[in-house]
Structures are given as structure tokens and as C-alpha cells.
Short mmCIF file of C-alpha atoms in Angstrom, two decimals:
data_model
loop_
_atom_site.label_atom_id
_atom_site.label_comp_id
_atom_site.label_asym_id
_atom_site.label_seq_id
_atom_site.Cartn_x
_atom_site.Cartn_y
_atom_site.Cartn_z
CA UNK A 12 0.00 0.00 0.00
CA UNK A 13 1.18 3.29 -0.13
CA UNK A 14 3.39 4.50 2.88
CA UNK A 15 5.67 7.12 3.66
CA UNK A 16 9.17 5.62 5.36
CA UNK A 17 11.80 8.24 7.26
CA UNK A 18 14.65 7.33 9.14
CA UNK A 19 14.52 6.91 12.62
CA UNK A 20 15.55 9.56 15.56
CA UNK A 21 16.87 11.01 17.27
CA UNK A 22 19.20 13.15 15.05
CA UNK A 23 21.88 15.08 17.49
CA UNK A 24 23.57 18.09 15.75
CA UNK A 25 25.62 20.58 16.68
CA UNK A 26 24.88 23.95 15.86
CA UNK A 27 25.77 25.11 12.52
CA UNK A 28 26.49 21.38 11.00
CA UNK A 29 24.44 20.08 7.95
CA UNK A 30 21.47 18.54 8.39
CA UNK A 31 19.79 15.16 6.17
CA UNK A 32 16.63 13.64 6.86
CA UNK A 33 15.78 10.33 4.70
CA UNK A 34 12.68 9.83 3.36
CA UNK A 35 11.22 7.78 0.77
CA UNK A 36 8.30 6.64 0.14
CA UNK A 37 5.95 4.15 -1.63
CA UNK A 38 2.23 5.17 -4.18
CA UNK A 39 0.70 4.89 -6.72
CA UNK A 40 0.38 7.60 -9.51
CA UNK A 41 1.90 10.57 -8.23
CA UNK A 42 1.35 11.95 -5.33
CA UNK A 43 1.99 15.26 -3.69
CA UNK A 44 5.09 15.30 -1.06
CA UNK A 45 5.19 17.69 2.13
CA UNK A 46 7.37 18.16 5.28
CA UNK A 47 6.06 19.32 8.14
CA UNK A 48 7.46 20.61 11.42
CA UNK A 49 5.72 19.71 15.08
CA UNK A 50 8.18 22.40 17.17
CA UNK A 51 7.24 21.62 20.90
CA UNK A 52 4.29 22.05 22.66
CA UNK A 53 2.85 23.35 19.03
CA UNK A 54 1.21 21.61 16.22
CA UNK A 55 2.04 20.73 12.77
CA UNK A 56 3.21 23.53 10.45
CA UNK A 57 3.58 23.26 6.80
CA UNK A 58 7.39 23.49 6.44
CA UNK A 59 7.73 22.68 2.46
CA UNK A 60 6.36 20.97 -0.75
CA UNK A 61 6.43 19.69 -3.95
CA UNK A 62 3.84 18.65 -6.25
CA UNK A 63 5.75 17.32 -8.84
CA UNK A 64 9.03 15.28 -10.06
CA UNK A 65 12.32 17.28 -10.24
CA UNK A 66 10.85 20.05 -8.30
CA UNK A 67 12.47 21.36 -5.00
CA UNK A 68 10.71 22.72 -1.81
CA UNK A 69 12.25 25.32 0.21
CA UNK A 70 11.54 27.30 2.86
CA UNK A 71 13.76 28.84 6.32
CA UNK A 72 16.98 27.29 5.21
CA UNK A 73 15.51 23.99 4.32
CA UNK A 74 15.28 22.11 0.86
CA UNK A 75 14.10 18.91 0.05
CA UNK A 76 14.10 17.64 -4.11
CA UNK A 77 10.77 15.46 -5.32
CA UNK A 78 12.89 12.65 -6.81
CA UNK A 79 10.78 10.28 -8.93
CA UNK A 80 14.01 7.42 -9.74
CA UNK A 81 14.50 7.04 -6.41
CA UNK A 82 11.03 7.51 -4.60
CA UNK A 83 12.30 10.04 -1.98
CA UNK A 84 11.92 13.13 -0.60
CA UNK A 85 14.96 13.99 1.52
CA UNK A 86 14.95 16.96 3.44
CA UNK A 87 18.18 19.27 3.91
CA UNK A 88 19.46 21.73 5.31
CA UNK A 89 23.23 23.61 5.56
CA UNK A 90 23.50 25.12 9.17
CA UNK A 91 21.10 24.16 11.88
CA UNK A 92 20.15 26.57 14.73
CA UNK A 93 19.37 25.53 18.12
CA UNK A 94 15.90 26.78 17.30
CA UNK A 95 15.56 23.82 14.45
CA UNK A 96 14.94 21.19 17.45
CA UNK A 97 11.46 19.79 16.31
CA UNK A 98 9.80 16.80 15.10
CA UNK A 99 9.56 16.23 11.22
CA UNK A 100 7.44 14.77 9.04
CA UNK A 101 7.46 13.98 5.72
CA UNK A 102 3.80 13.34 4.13
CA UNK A 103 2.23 12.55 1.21
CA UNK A 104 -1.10 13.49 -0.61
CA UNK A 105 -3.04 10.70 -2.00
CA UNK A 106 -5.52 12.22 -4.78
CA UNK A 107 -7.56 10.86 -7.41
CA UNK A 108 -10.78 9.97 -5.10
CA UNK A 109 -8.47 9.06 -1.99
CA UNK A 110 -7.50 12.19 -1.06
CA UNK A 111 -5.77 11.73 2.44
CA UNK A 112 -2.34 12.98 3.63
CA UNK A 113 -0.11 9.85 4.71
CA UNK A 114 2.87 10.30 7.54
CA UNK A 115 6.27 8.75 7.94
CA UNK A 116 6.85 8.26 11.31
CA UNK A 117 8.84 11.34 12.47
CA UNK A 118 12.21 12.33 12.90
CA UNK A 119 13.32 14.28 16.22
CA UNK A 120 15.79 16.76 15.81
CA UNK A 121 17.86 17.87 18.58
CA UNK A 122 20.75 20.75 18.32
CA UNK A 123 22.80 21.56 20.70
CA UNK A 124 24.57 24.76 20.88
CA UNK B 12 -4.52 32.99 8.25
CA UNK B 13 -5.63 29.47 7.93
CA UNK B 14 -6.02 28.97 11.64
CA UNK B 15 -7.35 25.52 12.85
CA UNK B 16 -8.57 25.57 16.66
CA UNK B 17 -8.80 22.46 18.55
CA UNK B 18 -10.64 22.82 21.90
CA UNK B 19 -10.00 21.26 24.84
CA UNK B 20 -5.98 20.86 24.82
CA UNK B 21 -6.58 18.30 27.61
CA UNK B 22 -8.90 16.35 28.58
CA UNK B 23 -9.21 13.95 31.43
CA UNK B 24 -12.06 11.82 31.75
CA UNK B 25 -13.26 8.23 33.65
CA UNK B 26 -13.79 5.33 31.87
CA UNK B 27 -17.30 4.82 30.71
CA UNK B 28 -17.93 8.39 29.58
CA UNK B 29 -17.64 10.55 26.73
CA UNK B 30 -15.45 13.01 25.50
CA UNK B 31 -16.05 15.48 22.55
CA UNK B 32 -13.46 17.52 20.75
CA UNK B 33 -13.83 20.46 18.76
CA UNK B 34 -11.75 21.48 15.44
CA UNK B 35 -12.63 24.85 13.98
CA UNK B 36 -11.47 26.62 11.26
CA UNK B 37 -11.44 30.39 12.47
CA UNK B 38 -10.65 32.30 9.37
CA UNK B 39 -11.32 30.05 6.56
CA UNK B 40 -13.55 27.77 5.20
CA UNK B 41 -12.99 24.10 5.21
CA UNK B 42 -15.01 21.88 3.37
CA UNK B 43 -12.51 18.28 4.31
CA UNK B 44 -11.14 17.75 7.95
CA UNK B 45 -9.26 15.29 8.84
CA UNK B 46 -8.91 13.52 12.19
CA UNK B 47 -6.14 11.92 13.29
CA UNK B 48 -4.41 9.84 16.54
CA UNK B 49 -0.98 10.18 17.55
CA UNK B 50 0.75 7.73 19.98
CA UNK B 51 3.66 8.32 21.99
CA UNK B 52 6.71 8.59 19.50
CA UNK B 53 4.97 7.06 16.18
CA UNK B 54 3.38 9.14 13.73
CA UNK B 55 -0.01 10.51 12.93
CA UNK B 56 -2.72 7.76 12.13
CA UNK B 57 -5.59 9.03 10.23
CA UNK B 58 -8.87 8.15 11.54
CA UNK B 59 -11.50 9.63 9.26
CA UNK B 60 -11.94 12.20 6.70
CA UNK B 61 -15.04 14.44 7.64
CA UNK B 62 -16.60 15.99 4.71
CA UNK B 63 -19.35 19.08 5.83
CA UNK B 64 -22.76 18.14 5.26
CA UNK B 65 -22.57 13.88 4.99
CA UNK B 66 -20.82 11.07 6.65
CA UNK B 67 -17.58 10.84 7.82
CA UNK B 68 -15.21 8.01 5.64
CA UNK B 69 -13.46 5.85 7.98
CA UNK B 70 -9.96 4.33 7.77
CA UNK B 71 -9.89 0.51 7.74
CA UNK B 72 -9.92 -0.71 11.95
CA UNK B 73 -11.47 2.26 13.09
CA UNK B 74 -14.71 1.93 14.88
CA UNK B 75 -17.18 4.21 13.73
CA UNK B 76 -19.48 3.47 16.44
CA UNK B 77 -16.96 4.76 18.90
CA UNK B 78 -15.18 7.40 17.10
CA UNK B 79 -18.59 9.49 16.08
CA UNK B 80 -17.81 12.67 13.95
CA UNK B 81 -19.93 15.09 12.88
CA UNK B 82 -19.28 17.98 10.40
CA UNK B 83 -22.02 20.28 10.31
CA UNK B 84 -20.61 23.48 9.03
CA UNK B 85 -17.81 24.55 6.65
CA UNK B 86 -15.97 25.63 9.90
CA UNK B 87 -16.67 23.18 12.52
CA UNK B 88 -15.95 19.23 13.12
CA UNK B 89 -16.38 17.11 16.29
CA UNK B 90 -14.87 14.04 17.22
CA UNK B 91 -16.83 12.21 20.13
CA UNK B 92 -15.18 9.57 21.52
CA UNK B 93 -18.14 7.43 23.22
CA UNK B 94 -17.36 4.70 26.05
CA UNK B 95 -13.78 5.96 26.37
CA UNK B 96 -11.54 3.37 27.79
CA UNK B 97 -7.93 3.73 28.74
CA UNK B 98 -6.44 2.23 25.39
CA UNK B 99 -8.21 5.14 24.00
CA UNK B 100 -6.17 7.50 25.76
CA UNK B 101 -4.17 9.35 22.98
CA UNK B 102 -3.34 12.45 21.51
CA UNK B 103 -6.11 13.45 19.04
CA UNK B 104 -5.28 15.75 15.57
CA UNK B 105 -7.42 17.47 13.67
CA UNK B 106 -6.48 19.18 10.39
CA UNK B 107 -8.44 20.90 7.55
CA UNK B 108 -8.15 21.48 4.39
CA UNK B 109 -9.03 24.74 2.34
CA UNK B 110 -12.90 24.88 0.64
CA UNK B 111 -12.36 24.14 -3.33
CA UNK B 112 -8.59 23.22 -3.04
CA UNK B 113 -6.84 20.01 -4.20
CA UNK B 114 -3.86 18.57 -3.34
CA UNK B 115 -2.25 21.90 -4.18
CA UNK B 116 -3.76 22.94 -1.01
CA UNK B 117 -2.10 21.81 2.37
CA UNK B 118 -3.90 20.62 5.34
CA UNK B 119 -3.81 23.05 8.87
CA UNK B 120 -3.74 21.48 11.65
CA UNK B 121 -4.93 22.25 15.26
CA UNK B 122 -2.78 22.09 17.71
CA UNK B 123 -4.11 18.49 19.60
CA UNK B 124 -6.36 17.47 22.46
CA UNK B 125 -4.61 15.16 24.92
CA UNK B 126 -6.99 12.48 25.99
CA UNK B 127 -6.61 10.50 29.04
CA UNK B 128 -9.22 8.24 30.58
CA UNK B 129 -8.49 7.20 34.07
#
């Protein structure tokens, strides 16, 4: 079935230091692909998208490239900040009569100054 | 804009009763919500997909008998959880989605109810 699959946390940094989070995922057609961000004691925020193959998402520093070939949807970013430390989530939208957003499981970020 | 409220934040309730949980959008109009369950360090789990006006759409293994929602207006969805037992303590999302938008639209989300039945 269709699923979303990120790698597991936590994911220690140092402040400044360059930032991957993994995440591929598995549909059919094609889908819509979103990160968001759950920053603590908050709830979800839209932190980027892409609609379609080849195109990149960006927004505050981070990036992430819609990559058909390889299913994924890996989000990046050069130089954390302490204020990065969230929860991510990388999503995708089901359409054509579904029409449901799909999580990965999360990723926790944690900087430390 | 696009600001989803989710009322109460917490909830604490015995076993036996009945909670409900409001999602409003407060400055737009949202024709899909979405419900979904959180547990403790695993992602979001949709529940339903309430659509204003006619019956929620269930995911497979949810019980709808349990998990009533009700969507009576563009800006307003409850989710009632009926007989609430301890398993069904959780952390409940609800999102919505912009009136007339596709999948170019993104969902809002509120910002949780923590549900915890003693």
C-alpha cells in the first residue's frame, strides 16, 4: 500500500552542522510530497512541498528535491540553529478519489549549541 | 490565516464516559477535515476524513461506532469519543483542508487534544 518511510531519531547536531533527513516513500500515480514541522508544545506547520518530479521545496533554510528514480523526498538543510529542534514529518497526498495525507513516522531533531 | 482551533488541549475523563473535541477553522472555510491519533513517538494515524454536510469516511480498523464525527458546518468538526476506555487514551489531531482546493492545497492542523481516561 502506499506509505511514507523516514529514518529513525533522534538526530543530534551541533549547531551550525548540515542537516539530512531520509525519506522515501511508496504510491501509486503521483502523489503530492510535504514536510512538516511539530516544534514543541505546538502543532504541525507546513514546512515545504512539492507537487511534482524534479521540483524542489524550500523554505527557512531547508530544501528537500521530489525525486521520482529514487522515490524520496529527503529533506536538507546547511547550518542548523538551536531553534531547528522539532519533530519532522514527511507526508504525502493521496488524490484521485483518496485524497488523504499519509505520515512517515517522524524524525526528532535535537541541536545543541 | 488558515487557523485551525482544537478545543480542549486536555482532557481527562473516567472510563465509561464521553469526550467530545472540537476542530474549527477560524478564518477560513474548510469543506474536508481530517482527524487523526498520535501515539507516543509514532506518527499521525488518520482516523477519518469528515466531509461538511454527509458522513464521515473511515480508515480501515477504526470503529465508527466509537469514534462518532460530525461535520455540520464549513468551519466546525467534532470528534466524540463514546465509552472511552484507557487504550483510547491518545493524543487526538485534527487538520483541515481549504474549501475548493486540491492537493495543491495543504492541510492546517490544530494544535491536539490530549486524551486521558483514568
Amino acid at each position: 500500500g502506499d506509505s511514507v518511510t523516514q529514518m529513525e531519531g533522534p538526530v543530534t547536531l551541533s549547531e551550525e552542522a548540515f542537516l539530512t533527513i531520509n525519506c522515501t516513500y511508496t504510491a501509486t500515480g503521483y502523489p503530492s510530497l510535504f514536510w512538516y514541522v511539530q516544534y514543541p508544545g505546538e502543532g504541525l506547520q507546513l514546512l515545504l512541498k512539492a507537487t511534482k518530479a524534479d521540483d524542489k521545496g524550500s523554505n527557512k533554510g531547508f530544501e528537500a528535491t521530489y525525486r521520482k528514480e529514487t522515490t524520496s523526498f529527503h529533506l536538507e538543510k546547511g547550518s542548523v540553529q538551536v531553534s531547528d529542534s522539532a519533530v519532522y514529518f514527511c507526508a504525502l497526498w493521496l488524490s484521485g478519489g483518496y485524497n488523504k495525507l499519509i505520515f512517515g513516522a517522524g524524525t526528532r531533531l535535537a541541536v545543541h549549541p | 490565516g488558515a487557523v485551525v482551533s482544537q478545543h480542549p488541549s486536555r482532557v481527562i475523563c473516567k472510563s465509561g464516559t464521553s469526550v467530545k473535541i472540537e476542530c474549527r477553522s477560524l478564518d477560513f472555510q474548510a469543506t474536508t477535515m481530517f482527524w487523526y491519533r498520535q501515539f507516543p513517538k509514532q506518527s499521525l494515524m488518520l482516523m477519518a476524513t469528515s466531509n461538511e454536510g454527509s458522513k464521515a469516511t473511515y480508515e480501515q480498523g477504526v470503529e465508527k461506532d466509537k469514534f462518532l464525527i460530525n461535520h455540520a458546518s464549513l468551519t466546525l468538526s467534532t470528534l466524540t469519543v463514546t465509552s472511552a476506555h484507557p487504550e483510547d487514551s491518545s493524543f487526538y489531531i485534527c487538520s483541515a483542508q481549504l474549501h475548493g482546493r486540491g492537493q495543491d492545497s495543504p492541510l492546517h492542523f490544530g494544535n491536539g487534544t490530549r486524551l486521558t481516561v483514568t
